[in-house]
XYZ file of N, CA and C in Angstrom:
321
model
N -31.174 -123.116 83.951
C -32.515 -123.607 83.996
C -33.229 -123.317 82.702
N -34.373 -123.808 82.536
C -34.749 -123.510 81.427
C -36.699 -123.289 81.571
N -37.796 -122.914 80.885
C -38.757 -122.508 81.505
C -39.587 -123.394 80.227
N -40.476 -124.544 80.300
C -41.503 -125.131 78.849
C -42.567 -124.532 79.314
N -42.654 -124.088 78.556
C -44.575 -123.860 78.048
C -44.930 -124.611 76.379
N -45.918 -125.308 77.090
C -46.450 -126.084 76.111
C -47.912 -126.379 76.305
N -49.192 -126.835 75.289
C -50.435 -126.402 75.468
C -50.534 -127.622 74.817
N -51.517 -128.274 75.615
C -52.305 -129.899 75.224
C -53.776 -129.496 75.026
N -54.782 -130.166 74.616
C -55.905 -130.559 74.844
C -56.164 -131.573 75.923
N -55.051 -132.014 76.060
C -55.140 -133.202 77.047
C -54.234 -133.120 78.608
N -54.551 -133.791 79.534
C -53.442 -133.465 80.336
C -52.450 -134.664 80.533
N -51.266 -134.206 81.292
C -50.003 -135.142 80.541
C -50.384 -136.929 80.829
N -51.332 -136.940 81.533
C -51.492 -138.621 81.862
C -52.201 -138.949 80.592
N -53.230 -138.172 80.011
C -53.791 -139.081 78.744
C -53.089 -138.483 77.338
N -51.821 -138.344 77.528
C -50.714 -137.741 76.298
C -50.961 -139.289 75.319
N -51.021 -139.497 74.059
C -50.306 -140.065 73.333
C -51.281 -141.499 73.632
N -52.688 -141.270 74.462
C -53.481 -142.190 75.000
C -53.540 -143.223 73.622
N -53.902 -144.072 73.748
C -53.892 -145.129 72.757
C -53.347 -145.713 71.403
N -51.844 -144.381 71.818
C -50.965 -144.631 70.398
C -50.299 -145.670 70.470
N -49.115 -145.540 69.178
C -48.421 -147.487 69.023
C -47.515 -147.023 69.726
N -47.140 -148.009 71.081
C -45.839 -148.247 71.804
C -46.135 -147.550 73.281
N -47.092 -146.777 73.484
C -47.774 -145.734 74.394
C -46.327 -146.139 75.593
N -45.923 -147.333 75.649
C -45.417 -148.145 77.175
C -44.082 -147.128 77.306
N -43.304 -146.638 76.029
C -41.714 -146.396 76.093
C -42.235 -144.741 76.123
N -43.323 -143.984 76.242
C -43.686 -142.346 75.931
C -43.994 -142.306 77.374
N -44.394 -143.662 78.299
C -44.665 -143.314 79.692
C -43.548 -142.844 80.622
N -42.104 -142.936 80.246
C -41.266 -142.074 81.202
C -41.569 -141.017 80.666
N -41.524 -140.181 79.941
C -41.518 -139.134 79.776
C -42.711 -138.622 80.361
N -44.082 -139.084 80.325
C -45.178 -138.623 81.090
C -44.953 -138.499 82.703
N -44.183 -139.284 83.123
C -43.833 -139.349 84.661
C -42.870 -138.257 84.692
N -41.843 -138.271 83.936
C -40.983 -136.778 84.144
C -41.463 -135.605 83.993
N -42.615 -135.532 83.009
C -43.068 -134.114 82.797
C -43.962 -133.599 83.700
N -44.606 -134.882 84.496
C -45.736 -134.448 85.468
C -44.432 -134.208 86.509
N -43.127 -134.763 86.656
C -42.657 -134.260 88.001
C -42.058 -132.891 88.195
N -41.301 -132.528 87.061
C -40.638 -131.635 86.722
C -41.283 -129.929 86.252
N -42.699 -130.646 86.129
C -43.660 -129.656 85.469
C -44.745 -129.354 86.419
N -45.100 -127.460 86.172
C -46.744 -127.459 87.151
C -47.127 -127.685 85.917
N -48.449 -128.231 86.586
C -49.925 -128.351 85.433
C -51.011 -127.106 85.571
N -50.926 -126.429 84.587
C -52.206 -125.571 84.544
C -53.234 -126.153 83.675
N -54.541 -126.229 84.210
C -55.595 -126.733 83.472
C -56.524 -125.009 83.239
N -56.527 -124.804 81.887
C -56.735 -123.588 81.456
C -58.472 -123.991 80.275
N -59.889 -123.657 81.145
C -60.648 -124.094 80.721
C -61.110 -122.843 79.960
N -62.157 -123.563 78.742
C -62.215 -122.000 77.679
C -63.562 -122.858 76.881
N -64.237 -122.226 76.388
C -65.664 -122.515 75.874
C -65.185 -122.660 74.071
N -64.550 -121.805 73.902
C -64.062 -121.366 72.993
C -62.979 -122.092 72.186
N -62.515 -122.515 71.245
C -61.679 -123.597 70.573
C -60.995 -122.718 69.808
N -59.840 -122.133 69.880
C -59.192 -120.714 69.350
C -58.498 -121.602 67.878
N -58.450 -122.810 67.716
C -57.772 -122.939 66.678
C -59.025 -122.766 65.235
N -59.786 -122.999 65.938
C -61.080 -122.519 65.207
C -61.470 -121.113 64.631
N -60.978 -120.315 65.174
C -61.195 -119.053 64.916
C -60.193 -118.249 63.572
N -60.833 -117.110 63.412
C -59.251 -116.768 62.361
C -58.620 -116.067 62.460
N -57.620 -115.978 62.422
C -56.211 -114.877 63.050
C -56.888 -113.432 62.609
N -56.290 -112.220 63.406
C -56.376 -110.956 63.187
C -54.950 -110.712 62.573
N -54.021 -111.338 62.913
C -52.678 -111.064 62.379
C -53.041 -111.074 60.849
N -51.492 -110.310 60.813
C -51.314 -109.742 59.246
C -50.253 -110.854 58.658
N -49.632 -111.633 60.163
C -48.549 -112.209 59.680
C -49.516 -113.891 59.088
N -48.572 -114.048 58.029
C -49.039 -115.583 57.274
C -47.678 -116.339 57.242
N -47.727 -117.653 57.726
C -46.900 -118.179 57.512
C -47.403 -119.795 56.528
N -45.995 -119.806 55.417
C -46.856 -120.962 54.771
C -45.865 -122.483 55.061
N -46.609 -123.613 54.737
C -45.266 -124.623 54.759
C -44.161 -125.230 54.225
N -44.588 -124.532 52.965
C -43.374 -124.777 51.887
C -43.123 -123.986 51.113
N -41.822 -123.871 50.672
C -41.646 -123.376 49.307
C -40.642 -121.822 49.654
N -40.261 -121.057 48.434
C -39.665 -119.861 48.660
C -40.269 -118.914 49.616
N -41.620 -118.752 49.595
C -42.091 -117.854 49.914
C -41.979 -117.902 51.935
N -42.234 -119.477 51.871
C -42.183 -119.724 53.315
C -40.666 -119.119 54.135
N -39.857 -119.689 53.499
C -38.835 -119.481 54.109
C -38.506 -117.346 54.165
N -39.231 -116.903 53.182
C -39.163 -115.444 52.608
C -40.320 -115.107 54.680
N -40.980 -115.398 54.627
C -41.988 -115.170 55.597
C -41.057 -115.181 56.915
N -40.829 -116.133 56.697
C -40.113 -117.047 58.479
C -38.662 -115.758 58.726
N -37.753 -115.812 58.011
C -37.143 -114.518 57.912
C -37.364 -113.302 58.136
N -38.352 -112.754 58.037
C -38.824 -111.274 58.321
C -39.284 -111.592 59.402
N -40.216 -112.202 59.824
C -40.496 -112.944 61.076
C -39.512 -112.700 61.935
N -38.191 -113.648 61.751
C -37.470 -113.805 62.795
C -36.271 -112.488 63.110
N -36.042 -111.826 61.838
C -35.604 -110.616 62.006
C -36.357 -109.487 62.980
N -37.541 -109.197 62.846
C -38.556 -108.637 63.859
C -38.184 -108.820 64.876
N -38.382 -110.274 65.638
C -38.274 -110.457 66.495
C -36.818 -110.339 67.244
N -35.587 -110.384 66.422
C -34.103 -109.835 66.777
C -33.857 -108.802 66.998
N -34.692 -107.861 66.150
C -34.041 -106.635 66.169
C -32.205 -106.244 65.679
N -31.566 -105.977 66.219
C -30.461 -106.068 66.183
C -29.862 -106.768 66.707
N -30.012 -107.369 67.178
C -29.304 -108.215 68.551
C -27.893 -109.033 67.770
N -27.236 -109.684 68.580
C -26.194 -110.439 68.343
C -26.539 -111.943 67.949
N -26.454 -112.504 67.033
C -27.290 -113.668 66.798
C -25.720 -114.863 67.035
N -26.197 -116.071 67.792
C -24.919 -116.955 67.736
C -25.533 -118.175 67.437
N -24.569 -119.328 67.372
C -25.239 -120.704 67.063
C -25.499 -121.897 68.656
N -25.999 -122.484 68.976
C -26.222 -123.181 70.351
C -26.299 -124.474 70.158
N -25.605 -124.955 71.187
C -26.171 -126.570 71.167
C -26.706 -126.970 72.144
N -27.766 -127.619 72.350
C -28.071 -128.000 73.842
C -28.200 -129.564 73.944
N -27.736 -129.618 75.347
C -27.293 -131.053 75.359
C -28.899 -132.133 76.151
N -29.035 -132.767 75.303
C -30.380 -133.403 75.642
C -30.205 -134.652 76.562
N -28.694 -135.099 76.692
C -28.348 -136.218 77.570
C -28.581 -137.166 76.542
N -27.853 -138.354 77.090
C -27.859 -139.759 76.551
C -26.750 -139.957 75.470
N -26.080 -138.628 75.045
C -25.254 -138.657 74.263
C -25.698 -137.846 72.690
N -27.155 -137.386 72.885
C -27.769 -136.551 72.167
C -27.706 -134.917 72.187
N -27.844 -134.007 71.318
C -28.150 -132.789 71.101
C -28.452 -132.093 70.603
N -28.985 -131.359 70.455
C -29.987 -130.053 69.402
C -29.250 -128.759 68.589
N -28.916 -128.980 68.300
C -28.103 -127.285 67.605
C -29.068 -126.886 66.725
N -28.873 -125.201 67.260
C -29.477 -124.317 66.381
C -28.876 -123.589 65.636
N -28.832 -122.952 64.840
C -27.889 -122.297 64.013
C -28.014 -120.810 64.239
N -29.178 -120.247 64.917
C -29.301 -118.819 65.214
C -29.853 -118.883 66.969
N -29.227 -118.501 67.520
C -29.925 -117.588 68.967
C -29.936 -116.315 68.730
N -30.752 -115.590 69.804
C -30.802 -114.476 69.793
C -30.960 -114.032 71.416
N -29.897 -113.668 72.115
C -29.971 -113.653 73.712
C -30.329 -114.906 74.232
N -29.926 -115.934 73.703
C -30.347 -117.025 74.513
C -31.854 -117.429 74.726
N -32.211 -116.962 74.251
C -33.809 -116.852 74.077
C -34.663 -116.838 72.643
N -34.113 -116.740 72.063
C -34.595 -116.951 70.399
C -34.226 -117.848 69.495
N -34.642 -118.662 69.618
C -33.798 -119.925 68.395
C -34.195 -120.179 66.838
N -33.646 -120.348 66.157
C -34.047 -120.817 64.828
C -33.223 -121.763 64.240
């Protein structure tokens, strides 16, 4: 099994509301509402607005980024046994990662 957490502004019926093709993104809105609970999580507050207390910075390009994302993801390993995964997305598609970490950490 596997567990998504994922965070909208929107809830999954007005996903992707008035984008190009909206018609072929509607299975997926029907699967995610079936397969998925909905928490509607109300807040006054707009947190992307605010500014981190973290120490950690991550940037989007360049040496330094990848220098960041590394210490990052080492932290979060610890020692652990790191392996590579593929997961199978169906249709004849799949995802490989090149690092797990307990099955639970990907990069």
């Amino acid at each position: 099994g596997a567990i998504l957490i994922a965070t909208s502004n929107r809830p999954p019926s007005m996903l992707y509301k008035g984008g190009l093709q909206r018609d072929l993104f509607l299975p997926f809105i029907g699967e995610l509402s079936r397969r998925c609970v909905v928490f509607r999580l109300g807040s006054s507050v707009d947190y992307r607005l605010t500014r981190s207390t973290d120490k950690i910075k991550v940037y989007n390009a360049g040496d330094r980024a990848n220098e960041d994302l590394d210490r990052i993801w080492h932290n979060l390993i610890e020692d652990w046994e790191t392996l590579p995964m593929t997961l199978n997305l169906g249709g004849g598609r799949s995802l490989v990662f090149e690092e797990t970490a307990k099955g639970k950490i990907v990069r």
